[in-house]
Tab-separated table of C-alpha atoms in Angstrom:
chain	number	residue	atom	x	y	z
A	240	MET	CA	0.000	0.000	0.000
A	241	PRO	CA	1.467	3.385	-0.939
A	242	VAL	CA	2.279	6.055	1.616
A	243	VAL	CA	1.102	9.514	0.543
A	244	VAL	CA	3.395	12.371	1.529
A	245	VAL	CA	3.032	16.117	1.024
A	246	VAL	CA	6.178	18.137	1.630
A	247	ASP	CA	5.808	21.711	2.808
A	248	THR	CA	7.883	24.223	0.879
A	249	ASN	CA	10.152	24.942	3.837
A	250	VAL	CA	11.239	21.273	3.961
A	251	LEU	CA	11.909	21.247	0.215
A	252	ARG	CA	13.856	24.500	0.370
A	253	TYR	CA	15.973	23.363	3.342
A	254	ALA	CA	16.775	20.070	1.610
A	255	LEU	CA	17.873	21.847	-1.580
A	256	GLU	CA	20.003	24.263	0.437
A	257	ALA	CA	21.621	21.319	2.217
A	258	GLU	CA	22.333	19.557	-1.085
A	259	LYS	CA	24.259	22.585	-2.359
A	260	ASN	CA	25.859	23.397	1.026
A	261	ILE	CA	24.255	26.827	1.131
A	262	ARG	CA	23.243	26.156	4.724
A	263	SER	CA	24.370	23.383	7.002
A	264	ASP	CA	22.360	23.874	10.168
A	265	ARG	CA	20.479	21.077	11.886
A	266	GLU	CA	17.153	21.702	10.119
A	267	THR	CA	18.583	21.666	6.606
A	268	ILE	CA	20.448	18.430	7.295
A	269	ILE	CA	17.317	16.812	8.773
A	270	ALA	CA	15.247	17.939	5.769
A	271	TYR	CA	17.770	16.475	3.340
A	272	GLU	CA	18.091	13.174	5.228
A	273	VAL	CA	14.331	12.710	5.611
A	274	LEU	CA	13.633	13.471	1.952
A	275	ALA	CA	16.472	11.237	0.764
A	276	LYS	CA	15.147	8.369	2.882
A	277	LEU	CA	11.588	8.853	1.648
A	278	LEU	CA	12.742	9.049	-1.961
A	279	SER	CA	14.572	5.748	-1.653
A	280	SER	CA	11.350	3.955	-0.676
A	281	ASP	CA	9.171	2.512	-3.405
A	282	ALA	CA	6.096	2.803	-1.176
A	283	VAL	CA	6.195	6.619	-0.972
A	284	VAL	CA	4.179	8.776	-3.345
A	285	PHE	CA	4.704	12.539	-3.222
A	286	VAL	CA	1.550	14.417	-4.116
A	287	LEU	CA	1.009	18.053	-4.898
A	288	ASN	CA	-1.771	20.167	-6.273
A	289	GLU	CA	-1.502	23.281	-8.404
A	290	GLU	CA	-1.179	25.604	-5.396
A	291	THR	CA	1.624	23.530	-3.892
A	292	ALA	CA	3.422	23.357	-7.250
A	293	LYS	CA	3.365	27.176	-7.514
A	294	GLU	CA	4.849	27.476	-4.017
A	295	TYR	CA	7.548	24.926	-4.884
A	296	SER	CA	8.479	26.843	-8.037
A	297	ARG	CA	8.884	30.067	-6.116
A	298	HIS	CA	11.166	28.497	-3.506
A	299	ILE	CA	13.193	26.518	-6.054
A	300	GLU	CA	13.840	29.698	-8.014
A	301	THR	CA	15.001	31.480	-4.841
A	302	VAL	CA	17.516	28.714	-4.134
A	303	ARG	CA	18.666	28.766	-7.781
A	304	GLN	CA	19.296	32.502	-7.530
A	305	GLU	CA	21.407	31.923	-4.432
A	306	ILE	CA	23.387	29.218	-6.248
A	307	ARG	CA	24.060	31.590	-9.139
A	308	ARG	CA	25.014	34.374	-6.769
A	309	ARG	CA	27.518	32.120	-4.980
A	310	ARG	CA	28.689	30.551	-8.259
A	311	ILE	CA	28.137	26.996	-7.067
A	312	TYR	CA	28.575	24.295	-9.712
A	313	PRO	CA	26.957	22.088	-10.871
A	314	GLN	CA	23.773	24.088	-10.662
A	315	PHE	CA	21.250	21.262	-11.009
A	316	PHE	CA	19.624	19.460	-8.072
A	317	SER	CA	19.866	15.682	-8.034
A	318	LEU	CA	17.280	15.603	-5.240
A	319	LEU	CA	14.814	17.619	-7.296
A	320	ARG	CA	15.122	15.261	-10.260
A	321	VAL	CA	14.076	12.298	-8.092
A	322	ILE	CA	11.263	14.282	-6.452
A	323	LYS	CA	9.857	15.203	-9.861
A	324	ALA	CA	9.936	11.552	-10.921
A	325	LYS	CA	8.091	10.394	-7.778
A	326	SER	CA	5.572	13.249	-7.619
A	327	LYS	CA	1.987	12.851	-8.699
A	328	LYS	CA	-0.295	15.792	-9.357
A	329	VAL	CA	-3.716	15.767	-7.776
A	330	PRO	CA	-6.562	18.160	-8.506
A	331	VAL	CA	-7.296	21.098	-6.259
A	332	GLU	CA	-10.156	19.974	-4.044
A	333	MET	CA	-11.531	21.450	-0.854
A	334	HIS	CA	-12.137	19.039	2.021
A	335	GLU	CA	-13.343	19.453	5.564
A	336	PHE	CA	-11.364	18.084	8.477
A	337	ASN	CA	-11.823	17.451	12.170
A	338	LEU	CA	-8.517	18.634	13.581
A	339	LYS	CA	-6.896	17.161	16.643
A	340	GLY	CA	-4.898	19.989	18.188
A	341	GLU	CA	-4.985	23.575	17.002
A	342	PRO	CA	-6.464	24.567	13.642
A	343	VAL	CA	-4.320	24.849	10.534
A	344	GLY	CA	-3.928	28.320	9.066
A	345	ARG	CA	-6.026	29.073	6.013
A	346	LYS	CA	-2.989	29.797	3.869
A	347	ASP	CA	-1.665	26.248	4.355
A	348	ILE	CA	-4.877	24.244	4.131
A	349	HIS	CA	-3.917	23.346	0.537
A	350	LEU	CA	-1.329	20.938	1.968
A	351	LEU	CA	-4.021	19.034	3.874
A	352	ASN	CA	-6.264	19.060	0.823
A	353	SER	CA	-3.446	17.641	-1.338
A	354	ALA	CA	-2.758	14.923	1.213
A	355	LYS	CA	-6.382	13.868	1.452
A	356	THR	CA	-6.949	13.951	-2.300
A	357	GLY	CA	-3.792	11.881	-2.783
A	358	ALA	CA	-4.869	9.359	-0.143
A	359	LEU	CA	-8.240	8.944	-1.832
A	360	LYS	CA	-6.641	8.665	-5.277
A	361	PHE	CA	-4.126	6.025	-4.172
A	362	ASN	CA	-6.643	4.215	-1.966
A	363	THR	CA	-4.837	4.550	1.338
A	364	ARG	CA	-6.105	5.646	4.729
A	365	LYS	CA	-3.035	7.567	5.933
A	366	ALA	CA	-1.255	10.572	4.511
A	367	PHE	CA	1.519	12.750	5.908
A	368	VAL	CA	2.300	16.448	5.684
A	369	LEU	CA	5.939	17.211	6.530
A	370	THR	CA	6.897	20.674	7.737
A	371	PHE	CA	9.165	22.715	9.986
A	372	ALA	CA	6.674	25.558	10.471
A	373	GLN	CA	5.780	25.635	14.158
A	374	ASP	CA	3.444	28.575	13.853
A	375	VAL	CA	1.257	26.769	11.326
A	376	TYR	CA	1.140	23.176	12.517
A	377	ARG	CA	0.294	22.823	16.147
A	378	GLY	CA	-2.269	20.195	15.250
A	379	LYS	CA	-1.304	16.551	15.115
A	380	GLU	CA	-3.797	14.994	12.752
A	381	ALA	CA	-6.791	15.805	10.599
A	382	ARG	CA	-9.612	13.349	10.032
A	383	ASN	CA	-12.605	13.384	7.777
A	384	GLY	CA	-15.737	11.366	7.179
A	385	GLU	CA	-14.121	9.194	4.509
A	386	GLY	CA	-11.710	7.439	6.857
A	387	VAL	CA	-8.569	9.303	5.798
A	388	ILE	CA	-6.196	10.490	8.526
A	389	VAL	CA	-3.689	13.200	7.589
A	390	TYR	CA	-0.809	13.318	10.068
A	391	LEU	CA	0.883	16.703	10.475
A	392	LEU	CA	4.518	15.981	11.267
A	393	ASN	CA	6.824	18.739	12.402
A	394	LEU	CA	10.332	17.556	11.566
A	395	LYS	CA	11.806	19.641	14.393
A	396	ASP	CA	10.274	17.171	16.817
A	397	GLU	CA	12.286	13.960	17.048
A	398	SER	CA	9.303	11.889	18.202
A	399	GLU	CA	7.394	12.932	15.086
A	400	ARG	CA	10.366	12.052	12.868
A	401	LYS	CA	10.465	8.680	14.610
A	402	MET	CA	6.787	8.149	13.774
A	403	LEU	CA	7.664	8.608	10.124
A	404	GLU	CA	10.573	6.182	10.377
A	405	ASP	CA	8.365	3.539	12.016
A	406	ILE	CA	6.229	3.400	8.901
A	407	PHE	CA	9.118	2.115	6.859
């Protein structure tokens, strides 16, 4: 059974910065390691909708500009190539959720919607949203009437990273 994962833009950006050694703090290294591990699994499906794709493009371009500014070569991302190959687009759909914990900000609800749409499309009951944003994700999970549970995992928290590792 596939595992549906939605990666918040901050995780993607940190992982790309770690790949090119732009930053080497703890968060960027964690982001890179988690994404590399997920990408090596055949069971993981990365999903994104149009809104998420636009956010990704904006952050990827920002990192590319930094690479050009620092004259880092080669300028391509090996991580991004694998992410593109494993990513599946899902339509933009609005879903309702019963949140356990604090509510998710309106500007980031598209991540939950992508996760749920992906879980329904790939016929699985669990989906994961990976982030570092503490101000947005104080909730732990989001449920709906169709039996899908979207787990909100903050990668800063080691116990939440462990939960992700236990799946594999």
